[in-house]
Tab-separated table of C-alpha atoms (C1' of nucleotides) in Angstrom:
chain	number	residue	atom	x	y	z
A	1	UNK	CA	94.729	89.549	112.785
A	2	UNK	CA	97.290	91.756	111.353
A	3	UNK	CA	99.787	93.584	113.122
A	4	UNK	CA	99.269	97.108	112.394
A	5	UNK	CA	101.983	99.133	110.179
A	6	UNK	CA	103.583	102.007	111.159
A	7	UNK	CA	103.833	104.998	108.866
A	8	UNK	CA	107.532	104.444	108.017
A	9	UNK	CA	106.885	100.670	107.871
A	10	UNK	CA	104.182	101.374	105.296
A	11	UNK	CA	106.347	103.532	102.995
A	12	UNK	CA	109.285	101.188	103.327
A	13	UNK	CA	106.929	98.261	102.352
A	14	UNK	CA	105.444	100.136	99.296
A	15	UNK	CA	108.737	101.237	98.094
A	16	UNK	CA	110.531	97.809	98.335
A	17	UNK	CA	107.393	96.111	96.746
A	18	UNK	CA	107.363	98.719	93.629
A	19	UNK	CA	111.145	98.211	93.235
A	20	UNK	CA	110.689	94.306	92.818
A	21	UNK	CA	107.822	95.031	90.551
A	22	UNK	CA	109.446	97.326	88.550
A	23	UNK	CA	112.749	95.719	88.314
A	24	UNK	CA	111.076	92.131	87.676
A	25	UNK	CA	109.202	94.082	84.931
A	26	UNK	CA	106.083	92.154	85.855
A	27	UNK	CA	103.920	95.484	87.035
A	28	UNK	CA	101.772	95.603	83.848
A	29	UNK	CA	98.769	96.643	85.572
A	30	UNK	CA	97.849	100.173	86.722
A	31	UNK	CA	96.577	100.529	90.120
A	32	UNK	CA	92.927	100.627	88.993
A	33	UNK	CA	93.367	97.289	86.938
A	34	UNK	CA	94.958	95.914	90.193
A	35	UNK	CA	92.373	96.692	92.394
A	36	UNK	CA	89.673	95.648	90.055
A	37	UNK	CA	91.304	92.382	89.688
A	38	UNK	CA	91.921	92.127	93.469
A	39	UNK	CA	88.358	93.044	93.941
A	40	UNK	CA	86.998	90.190	91.788
A	41	UNK	CA	89.436	87.407	93.579
A	42	UNK	CA	88.939	88.708	97.102
A	43	UNK	CA	85.105	89.538	97.145
A	44	UNK	CA	82.324	86.839	96.618
A	45	UNK	CA	80.629	86.630	93.345
A	46	UNK	CA	78.906	87.522	91.213
A	47	UNK	CA	80.745	90.410	89.899
A	48	UNK	CA	79.342	92.747	87.324
A	49	UNK	CA	80.529	95.897	85.528
A	50	UNK	CA	78.125	97.688	87.461
A	51	UNK	CA	78.680	96.553	90.591
A	52	UNK	CA	82.457	97.095	90.114
A	53	UNK	CA	82.124	100.744	88.794
A	54	UNK	CA	79.962	101.349	91.976
A	55	UNK	CA	82.166	99.963	94.228
A	56	UNK	CA	85.391	101.830	92.764
A	57	UNK	CA	83.693	105.067	91.945
A	58	UNK	CA	84.504	105.030	88.707
A	59	UNK	CA	82.505	104.694	85.189
A	60	UNK	CA	81.350	101.737	83.556
A	61	UNK	CA	83.976	102.003	80.496
A	62	UNK	CA	86.721	102.061	82.961
A	63	UNK	CA	85.736	98.670	83.952
A	64	UNK	CA	85.076	97.727	80.346
A	65	UNK	CA	88.143	98.738	79.333
A	66	UNK	CA	90.362	97.074	82.350
A	67	UNK	CA	88.314	93.940	81.678
A	68	UNK	CA	89.447	93.996	77.953
A	69	UNK	CA	93.058	94.726	79.012
A	70	UNK	CA	93.089	92.026	81.879
A	71	UNK	CA	91.416	89.489	79.372
A	72	UNK	CA	93.632	89.803	76.883
A	73	UNK	CA	96.312	88.641	79.524
A	74	UNK	CA	94.223	85.723	80.381
A	75	UNK	CA	93.708	87.094	83.878
A	76	UNK	CA	89.714	86.972	83.902
A	77	UNK	CA	87.007	85.957	81.773
A	78	UNK	CA	83.404	87.274	80.876
A	79	UNK	CA	80.088	85.369	80.260
A	80	UNK	CA	76.842	86.481	80.036
A	81	UNK	CA	74.351	85.946	82.883
A	82	UNK	CA	71.416	83.429	81.859
A	83	UNK	CA	69.387	84.614	84.410
A	84	UNK	CA	69.424	88.299	82.819
A	85	UNK	CA	71.088	88.704	79.408
A	86	UNK	CA	71.816	92.449	80.278
A	87	UNK	CA	74.447	91.248	82.732
A	88	UNK	CA	78.040	90.364	82.382
A	89	UNK	CA	79.403	88.133	85.076
A	90	UNK	CA	83.178	88.377	85.379
A	91	UNK	CA	84.924	85.192	86.268
A	92	UNK	CA	88.185	84.215	87.589
A	93	UNK	CA	90.932	82.107	85.765
A	94	UNK	CA	93.679	80.218	86.789
A	95	UNK	CA	96.235	82.506	85.475
A	96	UNK	CA	94.804	85.236	87.189
A	97	UNK	CA	94.972	83.398	90.730
A	98	UNK	CA	98.393	82.422	89.951
A	99	UNK	CA	99.420	85.938	89.018
A	100	UNK	CA	97.655	87.261	92.515
A	101	UNK	CA	99.411	84.464	94.421
A	102	UNK	CA	103.076	85.705	93.305
A	103	UNK	CA	102.093	89.368	94.137
A	104	UNK	CA	100.957	88.296	97.390
A	105	UNK	CA	104.134	86.142	97.898
A	106	UNK	CA	106.138	89.207	96.640
A	107	UNK	CA	104.755	91.166	99.464
A	108	UNK	CA	104.836	88.888	102.166
A	109	UNK	CA	108.242	88.157	101.178
A	110	UNK	CA	109.448	91.792	101.378
A	111	UNK	CA	107.544	92.266	104.475
A	112	UNK	CA	109.995	89.934	106.129
A	113	UNK	CA	113.204	92.089	105.230
A	114	UNK	CA	111.597	94.833	107.063
B	1	UNK	CA	110.775	95.158	113.396
B	2	UNK	CA	107.831	94.111	111.399
B	3	UNK	CA	105.624	91.334	111.741
B	4	UNK	CA	105.423	89.350	108.443
B	5	UNK	CA	102.182	89.443	106.446
B	6	UNK	CA	100.852	86.230	104.956
B	7	UNK	CA	100.222	86.018	101.391
B	8	UNK	CA	96.266	86.844	101.882
B	9	UNK	CA	96.853	89.648	104.243
B	10	UNK	CA	99.216	91.067	101.770
B	11	UNK	CA	96.683	90.884	99.118
B	12	UNK	CA	93.910	92.038	101.346
B	13	UNK	CA	96.338	95.018	102.084
B	14	UNK	CA	96.894	95.768	98.600
B	15	UNK	CA	93.352	95.541	97.537
B	16	UNK	CA	92.071	97.962	100.412
B	17	UNK	CA	94.929	100.793	99.700
B	18	UNK	CA	94.342	100.675	96.085
B	19	UNK	CA	90.404	100.868	96.691
B	20	UNK	CA	91.042	104.027	98.955
B	21	UNK	CA	93.369	105.587	96.276
B	22	UNK	CA	91.148	105.112	93.492
B	23	UNK	CA	87.900	106.165	95.304
B	24	UNK	CA	89.475	109.269	96.696
B	25	UNK	CA	90.652	110.269	93.183
B	26	UNK	CA	93.997	111.103	94.572
B	27	UNK	CA	97.151	112.000	92.478
B	28	UNK	CA	97.442	109.087	90.361
B	29	UNK	CA	101.008	108.112	89.968
B	30	UNK	CA	101.823	105.132	88.173
B	31	UNK	CA	103.915	102.136	89.695
B	32	UNK	CA	107.014	103.497	88.399
B	33	UNK	CA	106.595	107.088	89.723
B	34	UNK	CA	105.608	106.074	92.932
B	35	UNK	CA	109.006	103.740	93.335
B	36	UNK	CA	111.140	106.628	92.082
B	37	UNK	CA	109.142	109.033	94.562
B	38	UNK	CA	109.750	106.718	97.624
B	39	UNK	CA	113.335	106.143	96.608
B	40	UNK	CA	114.060	109.870	96.880
B	41	UNK	CA	112.488	110.192	100.134
B	42	UNK	CA	113.568	106.898	101.919
B	43	UNK	CA	116.935	106.695	100.726
B	44	UNK	CA	119.888	109.202	101.615
B	45	UNK	CA	120.898	111.769	99.066
B	46	UNK	CA	122.007	112.522	96.590
B	47	UNK	CA	119.784	111.308	93.986
B	48	UNK	CA	120.813	111.912	90.113
B	49	UNK	CA	119.179	110.521	87.130
B	50	UNK	CA	121.786	108.181	86.223
B	51	UNK	CA	121.576	106.281	89.939
B	52	UNK	CA	117.857	105.878	89.746
B	53	UNK	CA	117.739	104.714	86.603
B	54	UNK	CA	120.373	102.036	87.580
B	55	UNK	CA	118.531	101.296	90.970
B	56	UNK	CA	115.245	100.761	89.214
B	57	UNK	CA	116.859	98.934	85.896
B	58	UNK	CA	115.079	101.432	83.737
B	59	UNK	CA	116.557	103.964	81.140
B	60	UNK	CA	117.271	107.337	81.801
B	61	UNK	CA	114.468	108.898	79.799
B	62	UNK	CA	112.046	107.144	81.977
B	63	UNK	CA	113.474	108.842	85.038
B	64	UNK	CA	113.427	112.411	83.297
B	65	UNK	CA	109.698	111.980	82.551
B	66	UNK	CA	108.715	110.992	85.734
B	67	UNK	CA	110.670	113.697	87.331
B	68	UNK	CA	109.071	116.203	84.869
B	69	UNK	CA	105.655	114.732	85.867
B	70	UNK	CA	106.322	114.952	89.469
B	71	UNK	CA	107.685	118.183	89.425
B	72	UNK	CA	104.759	119.686	87.875
B	73	UNK	CA	103.065	118.408	90.605
B	74	UNK	CA	105.380	119.828	93.025
B	75	UNK	CA	106.433	116.960	94.511
B	76	UNK	CA	110.062	117.075	93.433
B	77	UNK	CA	112.890	119.504	92.284
B	78	UNK	CA	115.762	119.451	90.404
B	79	UNK	CA	119.286	121.425	90.734
B	80	UNK	CA	122.024	121.331	88.942
B	81	UNK	CA	125.291	119.836	91.015
B	82	UNK	CA	127.794	122.768	91.245
B	83	UNK	CA	130.723	119.937	91.807
B	84	UNK	CA	129.734	118.515	88.198
B	85	UNK	CA	127.680	120.388	85.898
B	86	UNK	CA	126.473	117.333	84.128
B	87	UNK	CA	124.872	116.062	87.275
B	88	UNK	CA	121.245	116.878	88.117
B	89	UNK	CA	120.336	116.583	92.156
B	90	UNK	CA	116.704	115.689	92.692
B	91	UNK	CA	115.425	117.248	95.814
B	92	UNK	CA	112.550	116.615	98.323
B	93	UNK	CA	109.893	119.274	98.731
B	94	UNK	CA	107.546	119.938	101.523
B	95	UNK	CA	104.317	118.765	99.261
B	96	UNK	CA	106.172	115.489	98.350
B	97	UNK	CA	106.862	114.608	102.152
B	98	UNK	CA	103.207	115.586	102.787
B	99	UNK	CA	101.946	113.239	99.746
B	100	UNK	CA	103.973	110.273	100.978
B	101	UNK	CA	102.883	110.838	104.723
B	102	UNK	CA	99.636	110.566	103.762
B	103	UNK	CA	100.146	107.346	101.486
B	104	UNK	CA	101.980	105.899	104.769
B	105	UNK	CA	98.766	106.875	106.985
B	106	UNK	CA	96.606	105.416	104.557
B	107	UNK	CA	98.555	101.961	104.486
B	108	UNK	CA	98.808	102.340	108.289
B	109	UNK	CA	95.112	102.742	108.716
B	110	UNK	CA	94.115	100.179	106.466
B	111	UNK	CA	96.369	97.543	107.828
B	112	UNK	CA	94.438	98.034	111.355
B	113	UNK	CA	91.277	96.825	109.675
B	114	UNK	CA	92.744	93.859	108.726
C	1	DC	C1'	144.057	121.992	73.731
C	2	DC	C1'	141.222	117.841	71.896
C	3	DT	C1'	139.340	113.531	71.767
C	4	DG	C1'	136.376	110.481	74.083
C	5	DA	C1'	133.497	109.126	77.516
C	6	DT	C1'	129.649	110.734	80.778
C	7	DT	C1'	125.552	113.461	81.985
C	8	DG	C1'	120.900	114.541	81.376
C	9	DT	C1'	117.297	115.891	78.242
C	10	DT	C1'	114.714	115.889	73.932
C	11	DA	C1'	112.340	114.103	69.460
C	12	DC	C1'	109.971	110.844	67.321
C	13	DG	C1'	106.477	107.367	66.413
C	14	DG	C1'	103.430	104.186	69.085
C	15	DC	C1'	100.636	102.087	72.463
C	16	DT	C1'	97.443	102.656	76.259
C	17	DC	C1'	94.260	104.472	79.206
C	18	DC	C1'	91.007	108.507	79.939
C	19	DG	C1'	86.235	110.968	79.958
C	20	DT	C1'	82.055	111.829	77.752
C	21	DT	C1'	78.784	110.488	74.921
C	22	DC	C1'	75.842	107.505	72.434
C	23	DC	C1'	74.229	103.136	71.231
C	24	DA	C1'	72.098	98.148	70.848
C	25	DG	C1'	70.295	94.485	73.722
C	26	DT	C1'	67.426	93.166	77.567
C	27	DT	C1'	63.920	93.648	80.997
C	28	DA	C1'	60.355	95.724	83.642
C	29	DT	C1'	56.164	98.111	84.115
C	30	DC	C1'	51.779	99.535	82.407
D	1	DG	C1'	52.488	95.203	72.955
D	2	DA	C1'	54.516	99.944	73.909
D	3	DT	C1'	57.383	102.563	76.576
D	4	DA	C1'	60.676	103.484	80.007
D	5	DA	C1'	64.774	101.830	82.780
D	6	DC	C1'	68.686	99.217	82.848
D	7	DT	C1'	72.790	96.757	81.204
D	8	DG	C1'	77.282	96.768	79.048
D	9	DG	C1'	80.092	98.091	75.140
D	10	DA	C1'	81.623	100.917	71.054
D	11	DA	C1'	83.415	105.701	69.338
D	12	DC	C1'	85.466	110.049	69.520
D	13	DG	C1'	89.227	113.154	70.762
D	14	DG	C1'	92.676	113.945	74.290
D	15	DA	C1'	96.567	113.185	77.475
D	16	DG	C1'	100.285	110.455	79.138
D	17	DC	C1'	103.884	107.097	79.143
D	18	DC	C1'	106.804	104.119	76.600
D	19	DG	C1'	111.236	102.634	73.965
D	20	DT	C1'	114.756	103.777	71.089
D	21	DA	C1'	117.640	107.054	68.931
D	22	DA	C1'	119.353	111.077	68.516
D	23	DC	C1'	121.567	115.523	70.944
D	24	DA	C1'	124.064	119.521	73.895
D	25	DA	C1'	126.790	120.130	77.705
D	26	DT	C1'	130.683	119.079	80.848
D	27	DC	C1'	134.355	116.453	82.373
D	28	DA	C1'	138.974	113.614	82.000
D	29	DG	C1'	143.312	112.120	80.045
D	30	DG	C1'	146.591	112.208	76.509
DNA sequence: CCTGATTGTTACGGCTCCGTTCCAGTTATC
DNA sequence: GATAACTGGAACGGAGCCGTAACAATCAGG
């Protein structure tokens, strides 16, 4: 159970985390990409392009291109579905898990200073 | 005083807020732009290009371009400093305040569902 | 004054992401 | 089998942001 944040606490948190990311030059992902990555890692598989596009209310090419970019960074992998060769199953990677764990740690750490 | 977030709570929070932003097709500011905007509104004036660049550890043109973009959206205004005409003072706007208040409400609201 | 430092801005080439449209491959239905 | 429906991806032109290198305007110190 999370203690609810006030509006001003939320803004302070957003500012401090953003500042940490910008200064550390680690924020390579856009908000869209980050949300896609978090969906893949926080929600139960399987994840498909179609499903992610519907969930985020964006077009399929947006998902495809985001997967291209994050795949190039090693944060995500694609594999065809053996059951239905039209589908592409998006899979997690160790690097992606570490990336998000580091993000979570940053947020958690910043929250302790507010 | 803010109750510290765990790593997994932080990731869930980030995901849900990102999802709300992407779905609502809100004005899409980059992480850099958002951090600049938050700095202007959360920290005491005066704000200058030079000062923001130093604080965020980015080059001055990054600040100038971000101010151009956000100024076009009405989130921020610039005015020359009468004391030193080299300086440009960045000022808040009603629209910018409302924009951030809405962001804070989104984060706060999402936090109550975790 | 005049030279040098400081401020913010512009210009350039390059890269990424976007929205739309169209396409190849696979499956379902008859 | 033939046709329609579905999947993910490619192609196109357009827009935004980036880093670097310049620039005009302004101030400070001799």
